[in-house]
Amino acid sequence: DAKTTQPPSMDCAEGRAANLPCNHSTISGNEYVYWYRQIHSQGPQYIIHGLKNNETNEMASLIITEDRKSSTLILPHATLRDTAVYYCIVRVVTGANNLFFGTGTRLTVIP
Amino acid sequence: EADIYQTPRYLVIGTGKKITLECSQTMGHDKMYWYQQDPGMELHLIHYSYGVNSTEKGDLSSESTVSRIRTEHFPLTLESARPSHTSQYLCASSDPTGLREQYFGPGTRLTVT
């Protein structure tokens, strides 16, 4: 699975959009981009995933660049409950489907 | 909401004891996983299973063992607990296609004294 690079930490004001970047310059054509988050050592929670096109769901939006070498997770209106570690993962959807978690980005939403 | 359960949530046990961490899911998922996470550190895959009677070791070497006799149940066992086993253990499952997300349980925080 491709390696990802994320900033170790970010702050965001409550009510503002949080934009979390991820670089995955060695991504292969059959690898998807997944985002998970982990709140205070609870089990990780799935947020969103995509292959090529931008995706949106009730939690967030995922913007993938045309060359697929980077992506951005957008939380449109951050709340204090969004404070968590956010993981960007790229993987093929075959075999064991293992998730390789890196160190992620610790997002702190500030009142 | 995902239906995946882990028991116990917290366990403090002495060195040398045998322990089994339970994980059950009611979603009928074939694939199940165990991850280990030290405080403030990354998650590491230690075991996974494609289905009944299938178990594989993950990326991080672990002295624990697993079994998969029933689809819904994926217990992890430590024959002789040591302080180095102190960690959080997270169980997860996913549907057979693997395209959708992995669902995680709440975790078991193990402390070996």
mmCIF file of C-alpha atoms in Angstrom:
data_model
loop_
_atom_site.group_PDB
_atom_site.id
_atom_site.type_symbol
_atom_site.label_atom_id
_atom_site.label_comp_id
_atom_site.label_asym_id
_atom_site.label_seq_id
_atom_site.Cartn_x
_atom_site.Cartn_y
_atom_site.Cartn_z
ATOM 1 C CA ASP A 1 0.000 0.000 0.000
ATOM 2 C CA ALA A 2 1.166 3.489 -0.833
ATOM 3 C CA LYS A 3 2.705 5.642 1.846
ATOM 4 C CA THR A 4 0.905 8.809 2.877
ATOM 5 C CA THR A 5 2.202 12.026 4.387
ATOM 6 C CA GLN A 6 0.090 14.197 6.658
ATOM 7 C CA PRO A 7 0.904 17.191 8.862
ATOM 8 C CA PRO A 8 1.191 16.059 12.489
ATOM 9 C CA SER A 9 -1.231 18.622 13.850
ATOM 10 C CA MET A 10 -3.681 21.362 12.871
ATOM 11 C CA ASP A 11 -5.987 23.768 14.644
ATOM 12 C CA CYS A 12 -9.351 24.965 13.410
ATOM 13 C CA ALA A 13 -11.807 27.472 14.845
ATOM 14 C CA GLU A 14 -15.202 26.100 15.749
ATOM 15 C CA GLY A 15 -17.717 26.663 12.945
ATOM 16 C CA ARG A 16 -15.063 27.076 10.291
ATOM 17 C CA ALA A 17 -14.111 24.585 7.619
ATOM 18 C CA ALA A 18 -11.283 22.228 8.480
ATOM 19 C CA ASN A 19 -9.126 21.276 5.489
ATOM 20 C CA LEU A 20 -6.860 18.326 6.149
ATOM 21 C CA PRO A 21 -4.268 17.597 3.455
ATOM 22 C CA CYS A 22 -2.700 14.294 2.530
ATOM 23 C CA ASN A 23 0.084 13.519 0.073
ATOM 24 C CA HIS A 24 0.182 10.108 -1.597
ATOM 25 C CA SER A 25 2.522 10.672 -4.517
ATOM 26 C CA THR A 26 3.198 6.951 -5.099
ATOM 27 C CA ILE A 27 -0.453 5.941 -5.289
ATOM 28 C CA SER A 28 -1.281 3.283 -7.866
ATOM 29 C CA GLY A 29 -4.185 3.359 -10.283
ATOM 30 C CA ASN A 30 -6.138 0.728 -8.358
ATOM 31 C CA GLU A 31 -5.666 2.229 -4.910
ATOM 32 C CA TYR A 32 -8.448 4.041 -3.134
ATOM 33 C CA VAL A 33 -8.063 6.941 -0.712
ATOM 34 C CA TYR A 34 -9.741 6.360 2.664
ATOM 35 C CA TRP A 35 -10.126 8.666 5.624
ATOM 36 C CA TYR A 36 -10.734 7.539 9.190
ATOM 37 C CA ARG A 37 -10.654 9.378 12.467
ATOM 38 C CA GLN A 38 -9.998 8.299 16.035
ATOM 39 C CA ILE A 39 -11.424 10.208 18.933
ATOM 40 C CA HIS A 40 -9.485 9.847 22.176
ATOM 41 C CA SER A 41 -8.321 6.249 21.672
ATOM 42 C CA GLN A 42 -11.767 4.938 20.765
ATOM 43 C CA GLY A 43 -11.998 2.600 17.796
ATOM 44 C CA PRO A 44 -11.333 4.410 14.507
ATOM 45 C CA GLN A 45 -14.374 5.653 12.626
ATOM 46 C CA TYR A 46 -14.728 5.592 8.862
ATOM 47 C CA ILE A 47 -15.349 8.987 7.272
ATOM 48 C CA ILE A 48 -15.201 8.740 3.499
ATOM 49 C CA HIS A 49 -13.351 7.166 0.595
ATOM 50 C CA GLY A 50 -12.815 7.751 -3.111
ATOM 51 C CA LEU A 51 -10.906 6.624 -6.171
ATOM 52 C CA LYS A 52 -10.783 9.485 -8.658
ATOM 53 C CA ASN A 53 -13.801 11.687 -8.266
ATOM 54 C CA ASN A 54 -14.545 14.043 -5.445
ATOM 55 C CA GLU A 55 -16.908 12.583 -2.873
ATOM 56 C CA THR A 56 -19.294 14.052 -0.323
ATOM 57 C CA ASN A 57 -21.328 12.506 2.443
ATOM 58 C CA GLU A 58 -23.020 13.707 5.593
ATOM 59 C CA MET A 59 -19.730 13.939 7.454
ATOM 60 C CA ALA A 60 -17.243 15.403 5.012
ATOM 61 C CA SER A 61 -16.050 16.039 1.492
ATOM 62 C CA LEU A 62 -13.043 14.441 -0.161
ATOM 63 C CA ILE A 63 -11.203 16.320 -2.877
ATOM 64 C CA ILE A 64 -8.718 14.272 -4.911
ATOM 65 C CA THR A 65 -6.370 16.055 -7.301
ATOM 66 C CA GLU A 66 -6.504 15.129 -10.950
ATOM 67 C CA ASP A 67 -3.134 13.353 -10.793
ATOM 68 C CA ARG A 68 -4.329 11.605 -7.596
ATOM 69 C CA LYS A 69 -1.089 12.401 -5.806
ATOM 70 C CA SER A 70 -2.806 14.313 -3.034
ATOM 71 C CA SER A 71 -6.193 14.776 -1.443
ATOM 72 C CA THR A 72 -7.948 17.002 1.054
ATOM 73 C CA LEU A 73 -10.564 16.075 3.595
ATOM 74 C CA ILE A 74 -12.958 18.924 4.303
ATOM 75 C CA LEU A 75 -15.110 19.149 7.406
ATOM 76 C CA PRO A 76 -17.397 22.023 6.376
ATOM 77 C CA HIS A 77 -18.349 23.308 9.838
ATOM 78 C CA ALA A 78 -16.008 21.951 12.471
ATOM 79 C CA THR A 79 -17.377 21.353 15.967
ATOM 80 C CA LEU A 80 -15.588 20.562 19.189
ATOM 81 C CA ARG A 81 -16.619 16.918 18.731
ATOM 82 C CA ASP A 82 -14.497 16.795 15.574
ATOM 83 C CA THR A 83 -11.317 17.038 17.657
ATOM 84 C CA ALA A 84 -9.554 13.769 16.807
ATOM 85 C CA VAL A 85 -6.666 12.166 14.962
ATOM 86 C CA TYR A 86 -7.447 11.906 11.253
ATOM 87 C CA TYR A 87 -5.848 9.169 9.178
ATOM 88 C CA CYS A 88 -5.428 9.206 5.415
ATOM 89 C CA ILE A 89 -4.945 5.692 4.015
ATOM 90 C CA VAL A 90 -4.491 4.466 0.468
ATOM 91 C CA ARG A 91 -5.019 0.818 -0.333
ATOM 92 C CA VAL A 92 -6.065 -1.660 -2.943
ATOM 93 C CA VAL A 93 -9.417 -3.280 -2.370
ATOM 94 C CA THR A 94 -8.282 -6.863 -2.701
ATOM 95 C CA GLY A 95 -6.903 -9.553 -0.476
ATOM 96 C CA ALA A 96 -7.059 -8.932 3.209
ATOM 97 C CA ASN A 97 -7.971 -5.254 2.763
ATOM 98 C CA ASN A 98 -5.656 -4.369 5.582
ATOM 99 C CA LEU A 99 -5.531 -0.748 6.651
ATOM 100 C CA PHE A 100 -2.085 0.716 7.232
ATOM 101 C CA PHE A 101 -2.453 3.498 9.743
ATOM 102 C CA GLY A 102 0.257 6.124 9.859
ATOM 103 C CA THR A 103 0.578 8.791 12.519
ATOM 104 C CA GLY A 104 -2.268 10.904 11.122
ATOM 105 C CA THR A 105 -3.108 14.556 11.774
ATOM 106 C CA ARG A 106 -4.230 15.598 15.218
ATOM 107 C CA LEU A 107 -6.993 18.159 14.595
ATOM 108 C CA THR A 108 -7.908 20.405 17.480
ATOM 109 C CA VAL A 109 -11.081 22.441 17.123
ATOM 110 C CA ILE A 110 -10.820 25.605 19.177
ATOM 111 C CA PRO A 111 -13.898 27.303 20.695
ATOM 112 C CA GLU B 1 -24.329 2.031 13.617
ATOM 113 C CA ALA B 2 -21.891 -0.840 13.412
ATOM 114 C CA ASP B 3 -22.559 -3.859 15.597
ATOM 115 C CA ILE B 4 -19.165 -4.980 16.764
ATOM 116 C CA TYR B 5 -18.470 -5.645 20.396
ATOM 117 C CA GLN B 6 -15.394 -6.203 22.502
ATOM 118 C CA THR B 7 -15.130 -7.484 26.050
ATOM 119 C CA PRO B 8 -13.765 -6.679 28.476
ATOM 120 C CA ARG B 9 -13.294 -2.962 27.875
ATOM 121 C CA TYR B 10 -10.596 -2.764 30.528
ATOM 122 C CA LEU B 11 -8.491 -5.546 32.024
ATOM 123 C CA VAL B 12 -5.737 -5.430 34.633
ATOM 124 C CA ILE B 13 -4.033 -8.761 35.127
ATOM 125 C CA GLY B 14 -0.863 -10.187 36.611
ATOM 126 C CA THR B 15 2.112 -11.546 34.718
ATOM 127 C CA GLY B 16 1.829 -15.134 33.587
ATOM 128 C CA LYS B 17 -1.963 -15.275 33.392
ATOM 129 C CA LYS B 18 -3.769 -16.583 30.337
ATOM 130 C CA ILE B 19 -6.253 -14.131 28.892
ATOM 131 C CA THR B 20 -8.763 -14.094 26.060
ATOM 132 C CA LEU B 21 -10.079 -10.898 24.538
ATOM 133 C CA GLU B 22 -13.486 -11.326 22.971
ATOM 134 C CA CYS B 23 -14.706 -9.775 19.732
ATOM 135 C CA SER B 24 -18.089 -10.367 18.158
ATOM 136 C CA GLN B 25 -19.934 -8.821 15.250
ATOM 137 C CA THR B 26 -23.523 -9.252 14.126
ATOM 138 C CA MET B 27 -23.124 -7.969 10.564
ATOM 139 C CA GLY B 28 -22.224 -11.313 9.009
ATOM 140 C CA HIS B 29 -18.851 -9.987 7.885
ATOM 141 C CA ASP B 30 -16.370 -12.553 6.647
ATOM 142 C CA LYS B 31 -13.279 -10.449 7.250
ATOM 143 C CA MET B 32 -12.146 -9.615 10.747
ATOM 144 C CA TYR B 33 -9.026 -7.968 12.125
ATOM 145 C CA TRP B 34 -7.105 -7.329 15.337
ATOM 146 C CA TYR B 35 -5.025 -4.192 15.761
ATOM 147 C CA GLN B 36 -2.716 -3.182 18.594
ATOM 148 C CA GLN B 37 -2.192 0.424 19.603
ATOM 149 C CA ASP B 38 0.086 1.797 22.292
ATOM 150 C CA PRO B 39 -0.987 5.162 23.805
ATOM 151 C CA GLY B 40 -0.455 8.000 21.360
ATOM 152 C CA MET B 41 1.019 5.666 18.774
ATOM 153 C CA GLU B 42 -0.033 4.150 15.469
ATOM 154 C CA LEU B 43 -2.367 1.204 15.052
ATOM 155 C CA HIS B 44 -0.650 -1.970 13.901
ATOM 156 C CA LEU B 45 -2.373 -4.999 12.410
ATOM 157 C CA ILE B 46 -1.509 -8.171 14.355
ATOM 158 C CA HIS B 47 -4.031 -10.734 13.031
ATOM 159 C CA TYR B 48 -6.720 -11.047 10.389
ATOM 160 C CA SER B 49 -9.157 -13.604 9.076
ATOM 161 C CA TYR B 50 -10.852 -14.082 5.710
ATOM 162 C CA GLY B 51 -13.569 -16.255 7.234
ATOM 163 C CA VAL B 52 -14.216 -19.376 9.284
ATOM 164 C CA ASN B 53 -11.083 -21.468 9.873
ATOM 165 C CA SER B 54 -8.911 -18.771 8.275
ATOM 166 C CA THR B 55 -6.357 -16.827 10.313
ATOM 167 C CA GLU B 56 -3.279 -14.914 9.225
ATOM 168 C CA LYS B 57 -0.592 -12.934 11.005
ATOM 169 C CA GLY B 58 -0.487 -9.221 10.418
ATOM 170 C CA ASP B 59 2.313 -6.733 9.964
ATOM 171 C CA LEU B 60 3.339 -6.529 13.607
ATOM 172 C CA SER B 61 4.667 -9.658 15.215
ATOM 173 C CA SER B 62 2.586 -10.655 18.212
ATOM 174 C CA GLU B 63 2.756 -13.457 20.777
ATOM 175 C CA SER B 64 -1.018 -13.637 20.768
ATOM 176 C CA THR B 65 -3.053 -16.204 18.860
ATOM 177 C CA VAL B 66 -6.513 -16.045 17.319
ATOM 178 C CA SER B 67 -9.203 -18.462 16.222
ATOM 179 C CA ARG B 68 -12.205 -18.220 13.920
ATOM 180 C CA ILE B 69 -14.610 -21.058 14.527
ATOM 181 C CA ARG B 70 -17.727 -18.982 13.917
ATOM 182 C CA THR B 71 -18.231 -16.107 11.503
ATOM 183 C CA GLU B 72 -19.321 -13.713 14.205
ATOM 184 C CA HIS B 73 -16.604 -14.471 16.745
ATOM 185 C CA PHE B 74 -12.847 -13.714 16.579
ATOM 186 C CA PRO B 75 -11.211 -14.091 20.005
ATOM 187 C CA LEU B 76 -7.589 -13.211 20.743
ATOM 188 C CA THR B 77 -5.623 -15.186 23.344
ATOM 189 C CA LEU B 78 -2.422 -14.540 25.248
ATOM 190 C CA GLU B 79 -1.183 -17.749 26.862
ATOM 191 C CA SER B 80 1.089 -16.008 29.354
ATOM 192 C CA ALA B 81 0.624 -12.278 29.745
ATOM 193 C CA ARG B 82 3.665 -10.038 30.238
ATOM 194 C CA PRO B 83 4.014 -6.318 30.948
ATOM 195 C CA SER B 84 5.146 -5.820 27.331
ATOM 196 C CA HIS B 85 1.634 -6.859 26.273
ATOM 197 C CA THR B 86 0.164 -3.776 27.930
ATOM 198 C CA SER B 87 -1.633 -1.953 25.133
ATOM 199 C CA GLN B 88 -5.011 -1.279 23.566
ATOM 200 C CA TYR B 89 -6.403 -4.015 21.328
ATOM 201 C CA LEU B 90 -8.914 -3.065 18.652
ATOM 202 C CA CYS B 91 -11.068 -5.495 16.697
ATOM 203 C CA ALA B 92 -12.596 -4.680 13.305
ATOM 204 C CA SER B 93 -14.618 -6.328 10.564
ATOM 205 C CA SER B 94 -15.489 -5.630 6.943
ATOM 206 C CA ASP B 95 -17.730 -7.014 4.252
ATOM 207 C CA PRO B 96 -16.326 -9.511 1.703
ATOM 208 C CA THR B 97 -15.806 -6.978 -1.065
ATOM 209 C CA GLY B 98 -13.519 -4.910 1.085
ATOM 210 C CA LEU B 99 -14.696 -1.826 -0.735
ATOM 211 C CA ARG B 100 -16.649 -0.506 2.157
ATOM 212 C CA GLU B 101 -15.261 0.586 5.434
ATOM 213 C CA GLN B 102 -13.895 -1.436 8.301
ATOM 214 C CA TYR B 103 -16.028 -1.199 11.413
ATOM 215 C CA PHE B 104 -14.118 -0.998 14.672
ATOM 216 C CA GLY B 105 -15.079 -2.088 18.127
ATOM 217 C CA PRO B 106 -14.521 0.120 21.183
ATOM 218 C CA GLY B 107 -11.285 -1.619 22.099
ATOM 219 C CA THR B 108 -9.906 -3.470 25.119
ATOM 220 C CA ARG B 109 -7.339 -1.658 27.210
ATOM 221 C CA LEU B 110 -5.046 -4.291 28.707
ATOM 222 C CA THR B 111 -2.640 -3.653 31.558
ATOM 223 C CA VAL B 112 -0.310 -6.424 32.682
ATOM 224 C CA THR B 113 1.322 -5.844 36.043
#
